[in-house]
Coordinates of C-alpha atoms in Angstrom, one line a residue:
Chain B
X1 CA -20.0 21.5 37.9
X2 CA -17.9 19.1 35.9
X3 CA -15.4 18.7 38.8
X4 CA -18.1 17.6 41.2
X5 CA -19.4 15.2 38.7
X6 CA -16.0 13.7 38.2
X7 CA -15.6 13.3 41.9
X8 CA -19.0 11.5 42.2
X9 CA -18.1 9.4 39.2
X10 CA -14.8 8.4 40.8
X11 CA -16.5 7.3 43.9
X12 CA -19.1 5.3 42.1
X13 CA -16.4 3.7 39.9
X14 CA -14.0 3.0 42.7
X15 CA -16.5 1.4 45.0
X16 CA -18.6 -0.3 42.3
X17 CA -18.6 -4.0 42.8
X18 CA -19.9 -4.6 39.3
X19 CA -16.8 -5.2 37.1
X20 CA -18.9 -4.7 34.0
X21 CA -19.9 -1.2 35.1
X22 CA -16.3 -0.4 35.8
X23 CA -14.9 -1.3 32.5
X24 CA -17.6 0.3 30.5
X25 CA -19.8 3.0 31.8
X26 CA -17.1 4.5 33.9
X27 CA -14.4 4.6 31.2
X28 CA -16.9 6.3 28.9
X29 CA -18.1 8.9 31.4
X30 CA -14.6 9.7 32.7
X31 CA -13.4 10.0 29.2
X32 CA -16.3 12.3 28.3
X33 CA -15.6 14.5 31.4
X34 CA -12.0 14.7 30.6
X35 CA -12.8 15.8 27.1
X36 CA -15.1 18.5 28.7
X37 CA -12.1 19.8 30.5
X38 CA -10.5 20.7 27.3
X39 CA -11.7 24.2 27.4
X40 CA -10.0 25.6 24.4
X41 CA -11.8 27.5 21.8
X42 CA -11.4 24.9 19.1
X43 CA -13.9 22.7 20.8
X44 CA -16.5 25.3 20.3
X45 CA -15.3 26.0 16.8
X46 CA -15.7 22.3 16.1
X47 CA -19.3 22.5 17.1
X48 CA -20.0 25.5 14.9
X49 CA -18.3 24.1 11.8
X50 CA -20.1 20.8 11.9
X51 CA -23.4 22.4 12.9
X52 CA -23.5 24.6 9.8
X53 CA -24.6 21.9 7.4
X54 CA -26.8 20.2 10.0
X55 CA -29.0 23.3 10.3
X56 CA -29.0 24.0 6.5
X57 CA -29.6 20.4 5.4
X58 CA -32.1 18.9 7.9
X59 CA -32.4 15.2 7.5
X60 CA -35.1 13.0 9.1
X61 CA -34.0 9.4 9.3
X62 CA -36.4 6.6 9.7
X63 CA -35.1 3.1 10.5
X64 CA -37.1 0.1 9.4
X65 CA -37.1 -2.2 12.4
X66 CA -39.2 -4.6 14.4
X67 CA -39.7 -5.5 18.1
X68 CA -37.4 -8.5 18.0
X69 CA -34.5 -6.4 16.6
X70 CA -34.6 -3.6 19.1
X71 CA -32.0 -5.1 21.3
X72 CA -29.9 -7.0 18.8
X73 CA -29.7 -4.3 16.2
X74 CA -31.6 -1.0 16.6
X75 CA -30.1 -0.1 19.9
X76 CA -26.7 0.0 18.2
X77 CA -28.0 2.5 15.7
X78 CA -29.3 4.6 18.5
X79 CA -25.9 4.5 20.1
X80 CA -24.0 5.3 17.0
X81 CA -25.2 7.2 13.9
X82 CA -28.9 7.6 14.9
X83 CA -28.2 10.6 17.0
X84 CA -26.7 12.5 14.1
X85 CA -30.0 12.8 12.3
X86 CA -31.9 16.0 12.9
X87 CA -34.8 13.7 13.7
X88 CA -34.6 9.9 13.9
X89 CA -37.7 7.6 14.0
X90 CA -37.6 3.9 14.6
X91 CA -40.5 2.4 12.7
X92 CA -41.9 -0.8 13.9
X93 CA -45.2 -2.7 14.1
X94 CA -45.6 -1.6 17.7
X95 CA -45.0 1.6 19.6
X96 CA -42.7 1.3 22.5
X97 CA -40.5 3.3 24.9
X98 CA -37.4 2.6 22.8
X99 CA -38.9 4.8 21.4
X100 CA -40.5 3.3 18.3
X101 CA -43.3 4.5 16.2
X102 CA -46.1 1.9 15.8
X103 CA -47.3 1.5 12.2
X104 CA -50.5 -0.2 11.4
X105 CA -48.8 -3.3 10.0
X106 CA -47.7 -6.8 10.9
X107 CA -44.1 -8.0 10.8
X108 CA -42.5 -10.2 8.1
X109 CA -40.7 -9.8 4.8
X110 CA -44.0 -9.6 2.9
X111 CA -45.0 -6.6 5.0
X112 CA -42.0 -4.5 4.1
X113 CA -43.6 -2.4 1.5
X114 CA -46.7 -1.8 3.7
X115 CA -44.3 -0.6 6.4
X116 CA -42.6 1.8 3.9
X117 CA -45.9 3.2 2.8
X118 CA -47.2 3.7 6.3
X119 CA -43.9 5.1 7.5
X120 CA -43.8 7.8 4.8
X121 CA -47.4 8.6 5.3
X122 CA -46.8 9.0 9.0
X123 CA -43.8 11.3 8.3
X124 CA -45.8 13.3 5.8
X125 CA -48.5 13.8 8.4
X126 CA -46.4 14.7 11.4
X127 CA -43.0 15.9 10.3
X128 CA -43.2 17.4 6.8
X129 CA -41.9 20.7 7.9
X130 CA -39.4 19.4 10.4
X131 CA -36.9 18.4 7.8
X132 CA -35.8 19.0 4.2
X133 CA -34.8 15.4 3.3
X134 CA -36.2 12.0 4.3
X135 CA -33.9 9.0 4.6
X136 CA -34.9 5.4 4.9
X137 CA -32.5 2.9 6.3
X138 CA -32.6 -0.7 7.5
X139 CA -31.7 -1.6 11.0
X140 CA -28.4 -3.1 9.7
X141 CA -27.4 0.0 7.7
X142 CA -24.6 2.3 8.8
X143 CA -25.0 5.9 7.7
X144 CA -22.4 8.8 7.7
X145 CA -24.7 11.8 8.1
X146 CA -22.1 14.4 7.5
X147 CA -21.4 13.0 4.0
X148 CA -25.1 12.7 3.3
X149 CA -25.7 16.3 4.1
X150 CA -22.7 17.3 2.1
X151 CA -24.0 15.4 -0.9
X152 CA -27.4 16.8 -0.6
X153 CA -26.3 20.4 0.0
X154 CA -26.0 21.0 -3.7
X155 CA -29.6 19.9 -4.4
X156 CA -32.9 21.6 -4.0
X157 CA -35.4 19.8 -1.9
X158 CA -38.4 21.4 -3.6
X159 CA -37.5 19.4 -6.7
X160 CA -38.8 15.9 -7.1
X161 CA -35.6 13.9 -6.5
X162 CA -34.5 10.8 -4.8
X163 CA -31.0 9.5 -4.2
X164 CA -29.4 6.1 -3.3
X165 CA -27.6 3.2 -5.0
X166 CA -29.2 3.1 -8.5
X167 CA -30.2 -0.3 -9.8
X168 CA -31.4 -1.1 -13.4
X169 CA -33.9 -3.9 -13.4
X170 CA -37.7 -4.2 -12.9
X171 CA -38.4 -0.4 -13.3
X172 CA -37.9 1.4 -16.5
X173 CA -36.0 4.3 -15.0
X174 CA -34.5 2.1 -12.4
X175 CA -34.8 2.2 -8.6
X176 CA -32.7 2.7 -5.5
X177 CA -31.5 -0.3 -3.4
X178 CA -33.4 -0.5 -0.2
X179 CA -30.7 -1.9 1.9
X180 CA -28.2 0.7 1.1
X181 CA -30.7 3.3 2.1
X182 CA -32.4 6.0 0.0
X183 CA -33.4 9.6 0.5
X184 CA -36.4 11.5 -0.7
X185 CA -36.6 15.2 -1.2
X186 CA -39.6 17.0 0.3
X187 CA -41.4 17.2 -3.1
X188 CA -40.7 13.5 -3.7
X189 CA -42.2 12.7 -0.3
X190 CA -45.3 14.8 -1.1
X191 CA -45.7 13.0 -4.5
X192 CA -45.3 9.6 -3.0
X193 CA -48.0 10.2 -0.4
X194 CA -50.2 11.9 -3.0
X195 CA -49.7 8.9 -5.4
X196 CA -51.3 6.6 -2.8
X197 CA -54.0 9.1 -1.9
X198 CA -55.0 9.5 -5.6
X199 CA -54.7 5.8 -6.4
X200 CA -51.9 6.3 -8.9
X201 CA -49.6 4.2 -6.7
X202 CA -50.7 1.0 -5.0
X203 CA -49.2 -1.8 -3.0
X204 CA -48.3 -3.9 -6.1
X205 CA -45.4 -5.8 -4.7
X206 CA -43.8 -7.0 -1.4
X207 CA -40.4 -5.8 -2.4
X208 CA -40.3 -2.3 -0.9
X209 CA -37.4 -0.8 -2.9
X210 CA -38.9 -1.9 -6.3
X211 CA -42.4 -0.8 -5.2
X212 CA -41.2 2.6 -4.1
X213 CA -39.1 2.9 -7.3
X214 CA -42.2 2.2 -9.4
X215 CA -44.3 4.8 -7.6
X216 CA -41.5 7.3 -8.0
X217 CA -41.5 6.7 -11.7
X218 CA -45.3 7.0 -11.9
X219 CA -45.2 10.3 -10.0
X220 CA -42.3 11.6 -12.2
X221 CA -39.7 11.8 -9.4
X222 CA -36.2 11.7 -10.8
X223 CA -33.4 9.5 -9.8
X224 CA -30.4 11.4 -8.7
X225 CA -26.7 10.5 -9.1
X226 CA -25.2 10.0 -5.7
X227 CA -21.6 9.3 -6.9
X228 CA -18.9 11.7 -5.9
X229 CA -16.9 14.0 -8.3
X230 CA -14.6 11.1 -9.2
X231 CA -17.6 8.8 -10.0
X232 CA -17.2 6.7 -6.9
X233 CA -20.3 5.3 -5.2
X234 CA -21.4 6.6 -1.8
X235 CA -24.4 4.3 -1.0
X236 CA -23.4 0.6 -0.6
X237 CA -25.8 -2.4 -0.4
X238 CA -23.0 -4.5 1.1
X239 CA -20.1 -3.9 3.6
X240 CA -16.9 -2.3 2.3
X241 CA -15.0 -5.6 2.1
X242 CA -17.4 -6.7 -0.7
X243 CA -16.1 -4.0 -3.0
X244 CA -12.7 -2.9 -1.8
X245 CA -10.5 -5.9 -2.8
X246 CA -9.7 -6.4 -6.4
X247 CA -11.2 -9.6 -7.6
X248 CA -10.1 -12.3 -10.0
X249 CA -12.3 -12.6 -13.0
X250 CA -15.4 -14.6 -12.0
X251 CA -19.1 -14.7 -12.9
X252 CA -20.5 -11.4 -11.8
X253 CA -22.6 -11.5 -8.6
X254 CA -26.2 -10.2 -8.7
X255 CA -25.4 -6.9 -7.0
X256 CA -23.0 -6.0 -9.7
X257 CA -25.3 -7.1 -12.5
X258 CA -28.0 -4.8 -11.2
X259 CA -25.8 -1.7 -11.2
X260 CA -27.0 1.2 -13.3
X261 CA -23.6 2.7 -13.5
X262 CA -20.5 0.8 -14.5
X263 CA -19.6 -1.3 -11.5
X264 CA -16.1 -0.8 -10.1
X265 CA -14.3 -3.2 -7.8
X266 CA -11.1 -2.4 -5.9
X267 CA -10.0 1.1 -5.1
X268 CA -12.4 3.4 -6.9
X269 CA -15.4 1.5 -5.7
X270 CA -16.1 3.6 -2.7
X271 CA -15.9 7.3 -2.1
X272 CA -13.8 8.7 0.7
X273 CA -17.1 10.5 1.6
X274 CA -19.1 7.3 1.6
X275 CA -22.7 7.6 2.9
X276 CA -23.9 4.2 3.8
X277 CA -23.0 0.5 4.1
X278 CA -25.5 -2.4 4.6
X279 CA -25.5 -5.8 6.3
X280 CA -23.7 -4.2 9.2
X281 CA -24.1 -6.3 12.4
X282 CA -24.0 -4.9 15.9
X283 CA -20.3 -5.3 16.4
X284 CA -19.5 -3.7 13.1
X285 CA -21.8 -0.7 13.9
X286 CA -19.4 0.1 16.7
X287 CA -16.2 -0.6 14.8
X288 CA -17.4 1.5 11.9
X289 CA -18.2 4.3 14.3
X290 CA -14.7 4.0 15.6
X291 CA -13.2 3.9 12.2
X292 CA -15.2 6.8 10.9
X293 CA -15.3 9.2 13.9
X294 CA -12.2 8.3 15.8
X295 CA -9.3 6.4 14.2
X296 CA -7.3 8.8 12.0
X297 CA -3.6 9.3 11.2
X298 CA -2.1 12.2 13.2
X299 CA -1.3 15.2 11.0
X300 CA -2.5 13.5 7.8
X301 CA -4.1 15.6 5.1
X302 CA -6.7 13.7 3.2
X303 CA -5.9 13.5 -0.5
X304 CA -9.4 13.7 -1.8
X305 CA -10.9 17.2 -1.6
X306 CA -14.3 17.2 -3.4
X307 CA -14.6 21.0 -3.3
X308 CA -11.6 21.4 -5.6
X309 CA -12.7 18.9 -8.2
X310 CA -16.2 19.8 -9.3
X311 CA -15.1 20.0 -12.9
X312 CA -13.6 16.5 -13.2
X313 CA -16.7 14.4 -13.1
X314 CA -16.0 10.9 -14.3
X315 CA -18.8 9.9 -16.6
X316 CA -19.0 6.2 -16.6
Chain N
X1 CA -13.0 9.9 -19.5
X2 CA -11.3 12.7 -17.7
X3 CA -8.7 10.3 -16.4
X4 CA -5.6 12.3 -17.5
X5 CA -7.0 15.5 -16.0
X6 CA -7.7 13.9 -12.7
X7 CA -4.3 12.2 -12.6
X8 CA -2.7 15.6 -13.2
X9 CA -4.7 17.2 -10.4
X10 CA -4.0 14.3 -8.1
X11 CA -0.3 14.7 -8.6
X12 CA -0.5 18.4 -7.7
X13 CA -2.6 17.5 -4.7
X14 CA -0.1 14.9 -3.6
X15 CA 2.8 17.4 -3.9
X16 CA 0.9 19.8 -1.7
X17 CA 0.1 17.2 0.9
X18 CA 3.7 16.1 1.1
X19 CA 4.7 19.6 1.9
X20 CA 2.0 19.8 4.4
X21 CA 2.4 16.5 6.2
X22 CA 6.0 15.6 6.6
X23 CA 6.4 17.1 10.1
X24 CA 7.5 13.9 11.6
X25 CA 8.6 11.6 8.8
X26 CA 12.1 13.2 8.6
X27 CA 12.4 14.0 12.3
X28 CA 11.3 10.6 13.5
X29 CA 12.7 8.1 11.1
X30 CA 11.2 4.6 11.4
X31 CA 12.7 1.4 9.9
X32 CA 10.0 -1.3 9.7
X33 CA 10.8 -4.9 9.4
X34 CA 8.1 -7.4 8.7
X35 CA 8.5 -11.0 9.8
X36 CA 7.4 -13.1 6.9
X37 CA 8.2 -16.2 4.9
X38 CA 8.2 -17.3 1.2
X39 CA 4.7 -18.9 1.4
X40 CA 3.2 -15.7 2.7
X41 CA 4.5 -13.2 0.2
X42 CA 1.5 -13.5 -2.1
X43 CA -1.2 -14.1 0.5
X44 CA -0.1 -11.6 3.1
X45 CA 3.0 -9.6 2.5
X46 CA 2.1 -8.0 -0.8
X47 CA -0.9 -6.4 0.9
X48 CA 1.4 -4.8 3.4
X49 CA 3.6 -3.6 0.6
X50 CA 0.5 -2.2 -1.1
X51 CA -0.8 -0.4 2.0
X52 CA 1.2 0.7 5.1
X53 CA 4.6 -0.6 4.1
X54 CA 5.4 2.4 1.9
X55 CA 4.9 4.8 4.8
X56 CA 8.0 3.6 6.7
X57 CA 11.2 5.5 6.0
X58 CA 12.7 2.1 5.3
X59 CA 10.8 -1.2 5.1
X60 CA 12.5 -4.6 5.1
X61 CA 10.6 -7.9 4.5
X62 CA 12.5 -10.5 6.5
X63 CA 12.3 -14.1 5.3
X64 CA 14.4 -17.2 5.2
X65 CA 15.2 -16.6 1.5
X66 CA 16.2 -13.5 -0.4
X67 CA 13.9 -12.7 -3.3
X68 CA 12.9 -10.0 -5.8
X69 CA 9.8 -9.1 -3.6
X70 CA 12.2 -7.8 -2.3
X71 CA 12.9 -9.9 0.8
X72 CA 16.0 -10.1 3.0
X73 CA 17.3 -13.6 3.4
X74 CA 18.1 -14.4 7.0
X75 CA 20.2 -17.5 7.9
X76 CA 17.3 -19.4 9.3
X77 CA 14.7 -22.0 8.4
X78 CA 10.9 -21.5 8.6
X79 CA 8.5 -22.5 11.3
X80 CA 7.1 -21.3 14.6
X81 CA 10.2 -22.7 16.4
X82 CA 12.4 -20.4 14.4
X83 CA 10.7 -17.2 15.2
X84 CA 13.1 -16.0 17.8
X85 CA 16.1 -16.9 15.6
X86 CA 14.5 -14.8 12.9
X87 CA 14.1 -11.9 15.3
X88 CA 17.7 -12.1 16.4
X89 CA 19.1 -12.4 12.9
X90 CA 16.8 -9.6 11.7
X91 CA 17.9 -7.1 14.3
X92 CA 21.6 -8.1 13.7
X93 CA 21.1 -7.5 10.0
X94 CA 19.6 -4.1 10.7
X95 CA 22.3 -3.2 13.2
X96 CA 25.0 -4.1 10.6
X97 CA 23.4 -2.4 7.6
X98 CA 21.0 0.3 8.7
X99 CA 21.8 1.6 12.1
X100 CA 22.3 5.1 11.0
X101 CA 19.4 5.1 8.5
X102 CA 16.7 5.4 11.1
X103 CA 16.0 6.4 14.7
X104 CA 13.5 3.8 15.7
X105 CA 13.1 0.1 14.6
X106 CA 9.7 -1.4 14.4
X107 CA 9.0 -5.2 14.2
X108 CA 5.7 -6.3 12.8
X109 CA 4.2 -9.5 11.7
X110 CA 2.9 -10.1 8.2
X111 CA -0.7 -9.8 9.6
X112 CA -0.2 -6.6 11.5
X113 CA -1.6 -3.2 10.3
X114 CA 0.4 -0.2 11.4
X115 CA -0.5 3.5 11.2
X116 CA 2.9 5.1 10.8
X117 CA 1.8 8.7 11.4
X118 CA 0.5 7.8 14.8
X119 CA 3.6 5.8 15.6
X120 CA 5.8 8.8 14.7
X121 CA 3.6 11.1 16.7
X122 CA 3.9 8.9 19.8
X123 CA 7.7 8.5 19.4
X124 CA 8.3 12.2 18.8
X125 CA 8.2 12.9 22.5
X126 CA 11.0 10.3 23.2
X127 CA 14.7 10.2 22.7
X128 CA 16.1 7.4 20.5
X129 CA 19.4 7.5 22.3
X130 CA 17.8 6.2 25.5
X131 CA 17.4 2.5 26.0
X132 CA 13.6 2.0 25.7
X133 CA 11.1 0.0 23.8
X134 CA 7.4 0.5 23.2
X135 CA 4.5 -1.8 22.4
X136 CA 1.6 -3.6 24.1
X137 CA 2.9 -4.4 27.6
X138 CA 2.2 -7.8 29.0
X139 CA 3.0 -8.9 32.6
X140 CA 3.8 -12.7 32.7
X141 CA 7.0 -14.6 32.3
X142 CA 9.4 -11.6 32.7
X143 CA 9.8 -9.6 35.9
X144 CA 9.5 -6.2 34.1
X145 CA 7.1 -7.6 31.5
X146 CA 7.5 -7.7 27.7
X147 CA 5.8 -6.4 24.6
X148 CA 3.4 -8.4 22.6
X149 CA 5.0 -9.6 19.4
X150 CA 1.9 -9.7 17.3
X151 CA 0.9 -6.1 18.1
X152 CA 4.4 -5.0 17.0
X153 CA 7.0 -3.3 19.1
X154 CA 9.5 -0.5 18.5
X155 CA 13.1 -0.3 19.7
X156 CA 15.0 2.9 20.2
X157 CA 18.5 3.0 18.6
X158 CA 20.1 2.5 21.9
X159 CA 17.8 -0.5 22.6
X160 CA 18.8 -2.0 19.3
X161 CA 22.5 -1.5 20.1
X162 CA 22.1 -3.2 23.4
X163 CA 20.1 -6.1 22.0
X164 CA 22.8 -6.9 19.5
X165 CA 25.6 -6.3 22.1
X166 CA 23.8 -8.7 24.5
X167 CA 24.1 -11.5 22.0
X168 CA 27.6 -10.5 21.0
X169 CA 28.7 -10.6 24.7
X170 CA 26.8 -13.8 25.5
X171 CA 24.6 -12.0 28.0
X172 CA 21.5 -12.8 25.9
X173 CA 21.0 -16.2 24.3
X174 CA 18.4 -18.0 22.3
X175 CA 16.7 -19.4 25.4
X176 CA 13.1 -19.7 24.1
X177 CA 11.2 -20.1 20.8
X178 CA 8.7 -17.4 21.8
X179 CA 10.2 -14.4 20.2
X180 CA 8.4 -11.7 22.2
X181 CA 9.2 -13.3 25.5
X182 CA 12.8 -13.9 24.4
X183 CA 13.3 -10.4 23.3
X184 CA 11.7 -9.1 26.5
X185 CA 14.1 -11.1 28.6
X186 CA 17.1 -9.8 26.7
X187 CA 15.7 -6.2 27.1
X188 CA 15.5 -6.8 30.8
X189 CA 19.0 -8.2 31.0
X190 CA 20.4 -5.3 29.0
X191 CA 18.5 -2.8 31.2
X192 CA 16.2 -1.5 28.4
X193 CA 13.1 0.2 29.8
X194 CA 9.5 -0.6 28.9
X195 CA 7.8 2.5 27.6
X196 CA 4.2 3.4 28.1
X197 CA 2.5 3.6 24.6
X198 CA -0.9 4.7 25.8
X199 CA -2.3 8.1 24.8
X200 CA -3.0 11.0 27.1
X201 CA -6.4 9.5 28.1
X202 CA -4.8 6.2 28.9
X203 CA -6.1 4.4 25.9
X204 CA -4.0 1.7 24.2
X205 CA -2.4 2.3 20.8
X206 CA -0.9 -1.2 20.1
X207 CA -3.4 -4.0 19.8
X208 CA -2.7 -7.7 19.6
X209 CA -6.1 -8.4 18.1
X210 CA -8.4 -6.6 15.6
X211 CA -10.6 -3.7 16.8
X212 CA -13.7 -5.8 17.1
X213 CA -12.1 -7.8 19.9
X214 CA -12.0 -4.7 22.1
X215 CA -14.5 -2.1 20.9
X216 CA -17.8 -3.9 21.9
X217 CA -18.8 -3.8 25.5
X218 CA -18.9 -7.3 26.8
X219 CA -21.2 -9.0 29.2
X220 CA -19.4 -10.4 32.3
X221 CA -17.5 -13.5 31.3
X222 CA -14.3 -15.3 32.3
X223 CA -11.5 -13.0 31.1
X224 CA -9.7 -14.2 27.9
X225 CA -6.0 -14.6 28.1
X226 CA -5.2 -11.5 26.3
X227 CA -6.8 -9.4 29.0
X228 CA -5.3 -11.4 31.8
X229 CA -1.8 -10.7 30.4
X230 CA -2.3 -7.0 30.4
X231 CA 0.1 -4.8 32.4
X232 CA -2.3 -1.9 32.5
X233 CA -5.9 -2.2 33.6
X234 CA -7.7 -3.7 30.6
X235 CA -10.5 -1.7 29.1
X236 CA -13.2 -3.0 26.9
X237 CA -15.7 -1.0 25.0
X238 CA -15.0 2.7 24.1
X239 CA -11.9 3.7 25.9
X240 CA -10.1 0.6 24.8
X241 CA -8.5 2.0 21.8
X242 CA -7.0 5.4 21.1
X243 CA -8.2 7.6 18.2
X244 CA -4.5 7.6 17.3
X245 CA -4.1 3.9 17.3
X246 CA -0.9 2.5 16.0
X247 CA -1.4 -1.2 15.3
X248 CA -3.8 -4.0 15.0
X249 CA -2.9 -7.7 14.6
X250 CA -4.5 -10.8 13.0
X251 CA -5.4 -8.6 10.0
X252 CA -6.0 -10.7 6.9
X253 CA -5.4 -9.6 3.3
X254 CA -8.9 -8.2 2.8
X255 CA -8.9 -6.4 6.1
X256 CA -5.5 -4.8 5.3
X257 CA -7.2 -3.0 2.4
X258 CA -10.4 -2.1 4.3
X259 CA -8.3 -0.8 7.2
X260 CA -6.4 1.3 4.7
X261 CA -9.7 2.6 3.4
X262 CA -11.1 3.3 6.9
X263 CA -7.9 5.0 8.1
X264 CA -6.7 7.0 5.1
X265 CA -9.9 7.6 3.1
X266 CA -13.3 7.2 4.8
X267 CA -14.1 10.3 6.9
X268 CA -17.1 12.5 7.6
X269 CA -17.1 15.7 5.6
X270 CA -16.4 18.8 7.7
X271 CA -16.0 16.8 10.9
X272 CA -13.4 18.0 13.4
X273 CA -12.0 15.1 15.4
X274 CA -12.9 15.5 19.1
X275 CA -9.7 14.1 20.5
X276 CA -6.8 16.5 20.5
X277 CA -3.8 15.1 22.2
X278 CA -1.9 18.4 22.2
X279 CA -4.4 20.2 24.4
X280 CA -3.2 21.5 27.7
X281 CA -5.5 20.5 30.6
X282 CA -5.4 22.9 33.5
X283 CA -7.3 21.8 36.4
X284 CA -7.6 24.1 39.4
X285 CA -9.2 22.8 42.4
X286 CA -8.4 21.6 45.9
X287 CA -8.5 17.9 44.7
X288 CA -7.2 17.1 41.2
X289 CA -7.6 13.8 39.5
X290 CA -5.4 12.5 36.9
X291 CA -7.4 10.0 34.9
X292 CA -5.9 7.1 33.1
X293 CA -8.5 4.6 31.9
X294 CA -9.9 3.6 35.3
X295 CA -6.7 4.1 37.3
X296 CA -7.2 7.3 39.3
X297 CA -4.3 9.0 41.0
X298 CA -5.1 11.7 43.5
X299 CA -2.9 14.8 43.2
X300 CA -3.1 17.4 45.9
X301 CA -3.1 21.1 45.0
X302 CA -1.0 21.0 41.9
X303 CA -1.4 22.4 38.5
X304 CA -1.8 19.6 36.1
X305 CA -0.6 20.1 32.6
X306 CA -0.8 17.6 29.8
X307 CA 1.5 18.6 27.0

């Protein structure tokens, strides 16, 4: 079957008059088919090894987006990390064939918390049993699902927990940065929805991450520690180049002042098994995809092995 | 803080890794020389020293002045017009002092990021005693083409001997200021062949620009110069760049460190990389197609093995 497909693809590509088609779709499809030729067992072993966690730790991702962003931003999520979620929902004010889920809200920065509330209510109503954990991401967040599943695998989704990049201000127990993405356990989702049903939580702010953080505190949902065994952060509210370079002493920017844990700049800022980066534009979605899932040094054994270091937690 | 404990563990881990990973680093010895200048040591070159420079078997930072950086002082002045003189003097210096210390000789700019493991892997299939050189092949100016300077290029030991001999015998001269074109002309004169550095799927490994110039699919537009110069069919979008990429150019200081992070640190837990260059592909059919990017060669009734 693959061989015939290759023949057809070759004919289409050879005789295609559209240069763009040649250099893009054809290269991809031919490369894909070539990879399919590699009929050695390890290909199937690859799928089994990676699938383990994806069936044990089911993640439903919902992406906060809007009709004007579908083409400029959201399609790049769909093309890269979106497909790695067990379920992915693109939440917008309007339903569409993208496909997006239409929430009963308008667009705009002041509607973000309404969107969040309606999104979680929708998920609670339609998908509560389809997943174990529920991730919220922006349409300019890049997420590495494998690392998220690995991080969550040690936790129990029936406990009221939520994970993300922990910030100090505004809420007594703190809250998780919205842009970096945050993830609710099943119990946390139930409590969030119940909080609104019972009137214990209300729409008391436009700032969705603070609002959700306040409701979590009210409903006694705990903030988890998402750092790796060396104390390095996994969720990031900015792209890597904001944290990785060592900086000369200067007035601390807001995103470091808000940090709950001691902020680290330079190497040590960011885990090898990072989970998310924010403010990622369309081009960088694809380059991050390339860097994470493709570019690697041949024969290199990664130095960081989290499974060997569970006793050496760095308590900052 | 458990800093001392984790340091101890990390030393143990590094020792294990060194036993595990040095397949190629002793078999395929690479001497890297970085074209730099005194003004760039702090803004650019120190970041190479902190990242990929240490992965070369030997790394030499070539400048107009010797210093404690350490840099090698070549007998040249600075400036764009001096680049080919620098290249000539650098290779002569290496030939005089280091010919037996390495098998392959890489030239890189001080804004080039190189993945040494992938370079060694690519070179492992070739013989350093043959006159060949590898890099990103461009077509213009030279009949057989030349390798882009910014993307970096690698000379075999025999190619280095011939380059130096060419100047000693007067067959090669300083006939241009554009160092990559000049070196390419000398290579042609001295009958050094241009190697093909693409991977088994035909994807490029040396890149004269950062990844974001090639990875996104582009809407149709007038082709930029760096695609017009290409010897092989240029590919944009996925398929442009090998998983085992060797170099990227125009990398500033911050991006040196982020590329180091992306290449040697960030990875998905439990993920097995899909691309395996060592896999044998056996295709049995009446018509067989060898696929290299979009070039398709028709082979009739043959077993096709990629090793």
